[in-house]
mmCIF file of C-alpha atoms in Angstrom:
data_model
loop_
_atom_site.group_PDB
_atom_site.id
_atom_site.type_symbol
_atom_site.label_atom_id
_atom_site.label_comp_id
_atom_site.label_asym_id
_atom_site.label_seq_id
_atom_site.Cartn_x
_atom_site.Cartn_y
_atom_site.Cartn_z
ATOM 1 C CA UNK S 1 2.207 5.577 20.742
ATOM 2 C CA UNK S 2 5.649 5.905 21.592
ATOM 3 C CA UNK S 3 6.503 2.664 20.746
ATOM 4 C CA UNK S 4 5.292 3.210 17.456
ATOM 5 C CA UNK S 5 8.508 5.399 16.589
ATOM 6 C CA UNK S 6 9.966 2.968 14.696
ATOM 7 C CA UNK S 7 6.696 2.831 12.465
ATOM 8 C CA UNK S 8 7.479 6.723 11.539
ATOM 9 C CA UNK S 9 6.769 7.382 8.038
ATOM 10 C CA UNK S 10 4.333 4.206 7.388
ATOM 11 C CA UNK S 11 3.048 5.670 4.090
ATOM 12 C CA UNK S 12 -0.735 4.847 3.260
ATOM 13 C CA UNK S 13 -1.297 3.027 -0.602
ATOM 14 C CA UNK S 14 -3.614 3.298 -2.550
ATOM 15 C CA UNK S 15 -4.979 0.179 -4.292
ATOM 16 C CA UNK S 16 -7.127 0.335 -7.380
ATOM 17 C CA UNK S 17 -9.432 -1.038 -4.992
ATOM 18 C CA UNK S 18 -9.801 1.837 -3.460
ATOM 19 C CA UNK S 19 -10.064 4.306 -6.380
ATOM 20 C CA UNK S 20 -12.728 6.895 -6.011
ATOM 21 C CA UNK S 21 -13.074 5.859 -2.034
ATOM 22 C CA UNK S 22 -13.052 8.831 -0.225
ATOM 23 C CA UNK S 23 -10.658 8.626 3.330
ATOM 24 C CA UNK S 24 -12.700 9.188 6.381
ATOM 25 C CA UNK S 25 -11.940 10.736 10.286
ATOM 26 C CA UNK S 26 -13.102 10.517 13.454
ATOM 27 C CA UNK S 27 -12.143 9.123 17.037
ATOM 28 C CA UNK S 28 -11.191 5.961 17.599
ATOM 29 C CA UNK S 29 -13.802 3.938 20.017
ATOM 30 C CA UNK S 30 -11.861 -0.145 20.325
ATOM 31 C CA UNK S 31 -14.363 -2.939 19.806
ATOM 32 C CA UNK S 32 -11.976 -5.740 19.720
ATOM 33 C CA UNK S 33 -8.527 -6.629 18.355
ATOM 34 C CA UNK S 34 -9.251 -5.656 14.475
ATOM 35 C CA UNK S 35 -12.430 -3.587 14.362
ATOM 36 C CA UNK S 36 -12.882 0.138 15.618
ATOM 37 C CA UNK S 37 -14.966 2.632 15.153
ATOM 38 C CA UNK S 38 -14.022 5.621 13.592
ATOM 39 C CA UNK S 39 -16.662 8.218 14.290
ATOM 40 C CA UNK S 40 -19.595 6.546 12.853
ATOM 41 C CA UNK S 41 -18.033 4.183 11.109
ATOM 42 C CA UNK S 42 -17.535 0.594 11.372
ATOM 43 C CA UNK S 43 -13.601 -0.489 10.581
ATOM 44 C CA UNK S 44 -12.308 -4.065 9.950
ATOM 45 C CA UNK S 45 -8.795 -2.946 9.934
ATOM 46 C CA UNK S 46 -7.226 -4.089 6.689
ATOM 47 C CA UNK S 47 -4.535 -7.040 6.086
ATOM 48 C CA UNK S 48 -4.637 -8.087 9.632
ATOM 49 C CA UNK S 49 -6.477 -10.540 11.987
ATOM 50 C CA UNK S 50 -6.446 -10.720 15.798
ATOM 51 C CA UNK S 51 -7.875 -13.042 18.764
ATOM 52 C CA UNK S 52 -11.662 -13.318 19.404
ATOM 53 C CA UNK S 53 -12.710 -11.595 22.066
ATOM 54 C CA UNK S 54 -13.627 -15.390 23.883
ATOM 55 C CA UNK S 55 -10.663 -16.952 22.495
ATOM 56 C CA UNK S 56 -7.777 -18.260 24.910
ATOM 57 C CA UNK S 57 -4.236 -18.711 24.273
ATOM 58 C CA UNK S 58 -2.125 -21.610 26.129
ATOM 59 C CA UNK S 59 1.011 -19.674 27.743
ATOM 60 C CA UNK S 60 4.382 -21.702 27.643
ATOM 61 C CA UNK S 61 3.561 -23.315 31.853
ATOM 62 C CA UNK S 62 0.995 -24.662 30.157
ATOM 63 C CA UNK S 63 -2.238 -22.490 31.453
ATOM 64 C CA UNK S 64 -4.689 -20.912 29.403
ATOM 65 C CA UNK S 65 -5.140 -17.864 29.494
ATOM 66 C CA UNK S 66 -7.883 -14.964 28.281
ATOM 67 C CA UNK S 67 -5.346 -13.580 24.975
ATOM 68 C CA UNK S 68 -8.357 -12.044 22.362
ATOM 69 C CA UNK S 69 -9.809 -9.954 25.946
ATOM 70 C CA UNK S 70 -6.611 -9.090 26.583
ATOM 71 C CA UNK S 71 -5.448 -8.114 23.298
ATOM 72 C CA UNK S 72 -8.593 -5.705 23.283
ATOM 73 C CA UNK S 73 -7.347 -4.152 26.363
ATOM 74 C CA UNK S 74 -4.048 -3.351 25.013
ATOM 75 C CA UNK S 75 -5.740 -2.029 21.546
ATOM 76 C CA UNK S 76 -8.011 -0.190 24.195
ATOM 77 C CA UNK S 77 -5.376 1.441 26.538
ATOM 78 C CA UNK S 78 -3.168 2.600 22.942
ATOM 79 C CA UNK S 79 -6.020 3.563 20.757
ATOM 80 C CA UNK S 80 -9.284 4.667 22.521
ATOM 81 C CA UNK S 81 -10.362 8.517 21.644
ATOM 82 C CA UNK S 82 -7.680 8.968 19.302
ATOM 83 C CA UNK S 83 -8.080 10.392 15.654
ATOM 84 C CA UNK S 84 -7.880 8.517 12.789
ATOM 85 C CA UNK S 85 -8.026 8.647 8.992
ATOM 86 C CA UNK S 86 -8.573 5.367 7.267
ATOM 87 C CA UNK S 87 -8.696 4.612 3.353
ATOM 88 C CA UNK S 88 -11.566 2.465 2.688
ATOM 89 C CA UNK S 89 -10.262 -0.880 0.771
ATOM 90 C CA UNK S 90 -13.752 -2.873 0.478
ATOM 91 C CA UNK S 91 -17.105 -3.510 2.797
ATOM 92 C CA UNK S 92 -17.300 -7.016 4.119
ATOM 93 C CA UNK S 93 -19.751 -9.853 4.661
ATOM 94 C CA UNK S 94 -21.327 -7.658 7.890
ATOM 95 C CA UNK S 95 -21.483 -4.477 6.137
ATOM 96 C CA UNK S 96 -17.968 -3.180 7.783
ATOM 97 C CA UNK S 97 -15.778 -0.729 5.947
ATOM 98 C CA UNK S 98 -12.781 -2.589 5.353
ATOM 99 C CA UNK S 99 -9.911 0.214 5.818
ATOM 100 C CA UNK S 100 -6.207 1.247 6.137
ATOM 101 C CA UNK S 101 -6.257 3.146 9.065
ATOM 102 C CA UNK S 102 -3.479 5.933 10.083
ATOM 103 C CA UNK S 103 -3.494 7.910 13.773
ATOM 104 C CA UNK S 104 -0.594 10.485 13.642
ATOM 105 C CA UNK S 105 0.334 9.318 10.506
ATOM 106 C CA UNK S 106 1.371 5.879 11.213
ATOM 107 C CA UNK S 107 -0.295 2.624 10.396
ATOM 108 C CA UNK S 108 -1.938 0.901 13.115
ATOM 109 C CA UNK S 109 -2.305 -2.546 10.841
ATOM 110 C CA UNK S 110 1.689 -2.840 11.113
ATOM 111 C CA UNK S 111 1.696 -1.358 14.541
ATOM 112 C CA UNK S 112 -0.619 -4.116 16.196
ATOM 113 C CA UNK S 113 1.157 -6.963 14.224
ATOM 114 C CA UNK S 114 4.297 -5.676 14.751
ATOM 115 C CA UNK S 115 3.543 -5.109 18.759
ATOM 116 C CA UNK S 116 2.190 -9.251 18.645
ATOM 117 C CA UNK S 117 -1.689 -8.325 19.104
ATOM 118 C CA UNK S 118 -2.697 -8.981 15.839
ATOM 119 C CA UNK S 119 -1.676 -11.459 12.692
ATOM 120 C CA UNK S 120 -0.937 -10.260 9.241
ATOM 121 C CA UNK S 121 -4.457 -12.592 7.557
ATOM 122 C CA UNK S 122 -2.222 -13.187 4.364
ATOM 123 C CA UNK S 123 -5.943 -14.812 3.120
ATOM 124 C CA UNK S 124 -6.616 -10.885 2.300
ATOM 125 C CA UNK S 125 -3.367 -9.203 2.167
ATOM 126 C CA UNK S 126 0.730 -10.144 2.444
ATOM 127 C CA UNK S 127 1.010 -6.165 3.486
ATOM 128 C CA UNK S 128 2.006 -6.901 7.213
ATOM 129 C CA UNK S 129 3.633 -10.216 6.803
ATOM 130 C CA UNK S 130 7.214 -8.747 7.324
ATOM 131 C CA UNK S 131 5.631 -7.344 10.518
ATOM 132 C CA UNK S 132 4.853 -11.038 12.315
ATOM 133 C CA UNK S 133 7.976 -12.453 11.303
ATOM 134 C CA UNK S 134 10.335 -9.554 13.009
ATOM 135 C CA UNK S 135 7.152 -9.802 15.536
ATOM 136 C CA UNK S 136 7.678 -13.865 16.490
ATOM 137 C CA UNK S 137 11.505 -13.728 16.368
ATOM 138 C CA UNK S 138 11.356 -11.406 19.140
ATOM 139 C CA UNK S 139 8.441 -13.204 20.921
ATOM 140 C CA UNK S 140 6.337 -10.599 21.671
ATOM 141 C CA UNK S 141 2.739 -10.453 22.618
ATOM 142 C CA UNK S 142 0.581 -13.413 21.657
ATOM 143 C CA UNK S 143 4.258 -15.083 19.901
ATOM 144 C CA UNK S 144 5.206 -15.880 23.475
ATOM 145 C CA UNK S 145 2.170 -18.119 23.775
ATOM 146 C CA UNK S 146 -0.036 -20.771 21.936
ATOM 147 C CA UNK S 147 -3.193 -20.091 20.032
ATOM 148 C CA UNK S 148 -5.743 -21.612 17.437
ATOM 149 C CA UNK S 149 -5.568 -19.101 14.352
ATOM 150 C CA UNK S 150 -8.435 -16.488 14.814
ATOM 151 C CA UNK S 151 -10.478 -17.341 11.235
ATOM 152 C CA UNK S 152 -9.814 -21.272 12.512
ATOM 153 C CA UNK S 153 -11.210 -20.308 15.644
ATOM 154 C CA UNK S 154 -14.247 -18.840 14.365
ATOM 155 C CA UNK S 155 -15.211 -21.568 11.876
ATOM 156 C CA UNK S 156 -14.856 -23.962 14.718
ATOM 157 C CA UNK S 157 -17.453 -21.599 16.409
ATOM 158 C CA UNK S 158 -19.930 -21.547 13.315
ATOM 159 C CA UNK S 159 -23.032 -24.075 13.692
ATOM 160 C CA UNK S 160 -22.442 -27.481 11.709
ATOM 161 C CA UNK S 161 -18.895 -27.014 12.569
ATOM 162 C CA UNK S 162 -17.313 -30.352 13.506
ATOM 163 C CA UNK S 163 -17.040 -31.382 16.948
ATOM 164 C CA UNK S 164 -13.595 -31.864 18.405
ATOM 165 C CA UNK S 165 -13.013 -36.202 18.812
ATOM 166 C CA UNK S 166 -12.826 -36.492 22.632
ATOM 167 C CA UNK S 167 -10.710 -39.823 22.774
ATOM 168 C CA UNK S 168 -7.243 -40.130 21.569
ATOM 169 C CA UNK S 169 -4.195 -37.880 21.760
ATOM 170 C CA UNK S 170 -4.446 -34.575 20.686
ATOM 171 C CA UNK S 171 -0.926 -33.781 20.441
ATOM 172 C CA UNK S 172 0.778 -34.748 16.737
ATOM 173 C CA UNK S 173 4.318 -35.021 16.326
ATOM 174 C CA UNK S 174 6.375 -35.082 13.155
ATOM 175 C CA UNK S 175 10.109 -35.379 12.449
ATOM 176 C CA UNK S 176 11.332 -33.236 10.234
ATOM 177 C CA UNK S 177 13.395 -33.762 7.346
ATOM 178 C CA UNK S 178 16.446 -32.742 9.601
ATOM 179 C CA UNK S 179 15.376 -35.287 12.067
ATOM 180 C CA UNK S 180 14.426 -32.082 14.554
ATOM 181 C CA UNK S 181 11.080 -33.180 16.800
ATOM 182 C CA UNK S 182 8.216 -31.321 16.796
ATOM 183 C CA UNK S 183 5.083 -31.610 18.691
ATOM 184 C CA UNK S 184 1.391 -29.771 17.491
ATOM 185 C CA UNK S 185 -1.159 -29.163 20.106
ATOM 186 C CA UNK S 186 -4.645 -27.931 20.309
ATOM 187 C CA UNK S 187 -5.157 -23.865 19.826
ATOM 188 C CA UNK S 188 -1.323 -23.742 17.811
ATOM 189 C CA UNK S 189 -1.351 -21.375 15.474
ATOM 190 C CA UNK S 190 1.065 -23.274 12.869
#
């Protein structure tokens, strides 16, 4: 964690959400980008959202490239065996504790977004959107390639999803309003 300095002092808050919740601990064991275990528990880590574990990113040459394994990898290598002490927020659809999670007192939510291996998933929380934005200026992690937005990504994946056209151009362009030219391709975040 000793890039994490800069996190120092992340304070954990309370929401009225999480009234009467009791905080947990336990080691850390990684399952993928945005969900741990914390001894026995099950943790969706709060306000963020990262990569599927069979999701690929398109790097700026152009190849595609494994990002959600190898975001695990780097959650892995930082965060395996560790303790942590979350704050339960909610339970979600698959029975997850959905938690603010601290190991040596810092918040790993802002440390994955900030380190570009996660997204702040402003659908459930603007806590971490401060995070991405320093996070993309600088380009790091995933920033420095292109990727379909995780939830996007996994509604594509759901059954009765629609199938991609295969004809026709795939890549959209607009002019903006200050006449700059843009292009959108497949798996861009934005």
């Amino acid at each position: 964690f000793a890039d994490m300095t800069a996190l120092r002092g992340a304070a954990l808050s309370a929401t009225p959400a999480a009234a009467g919740k009791l905080e947990f601990s336990g080691k850390v064991r990684v399952i993928d980008g945005d969900t741990i275990d914390v001894g026995r528990a099950r943790v969706r880590l709060h306000g963020i959202d990262a990569p599927e574990q069979d999701q690929t990113c398109t790097a700026a040459d152009g190849r595609d490239w494994p990002c959600g394994r190898w975001v695990t990898q780097k959650v892995r290598a930082t965060l395996e065996g560790r303790n942590a002490t979350c704050q339960p927020r909610d339970i979600d659809r698959y029975g997850r504790t959905v938690a603010r999670c601290l190991v040596d007192g810092q918040d790993l939510g802002a440390y994955l977004v900030r380190s570009g291996l996660a997204f702040a998933y402003v659908k459930y929380s603007t806590d971490y959107v401060g995070d991405e934005k320093s996070s993309r200026r600088a380009g790091k992690g995933l920033h420095a390639s292109q990727l379909q937005d995780p939830a996007a990504f996994r509604r594509a994946k759901q059954p009765g999803a629609p199938a991609q056209a295969s004809t026709g151009c795939l890549i959209k362009g607009n002019i903006s309003s200050k006449g700059v030219r843009i292009y959108h391709s497949p798996g861009q975040r934005d």
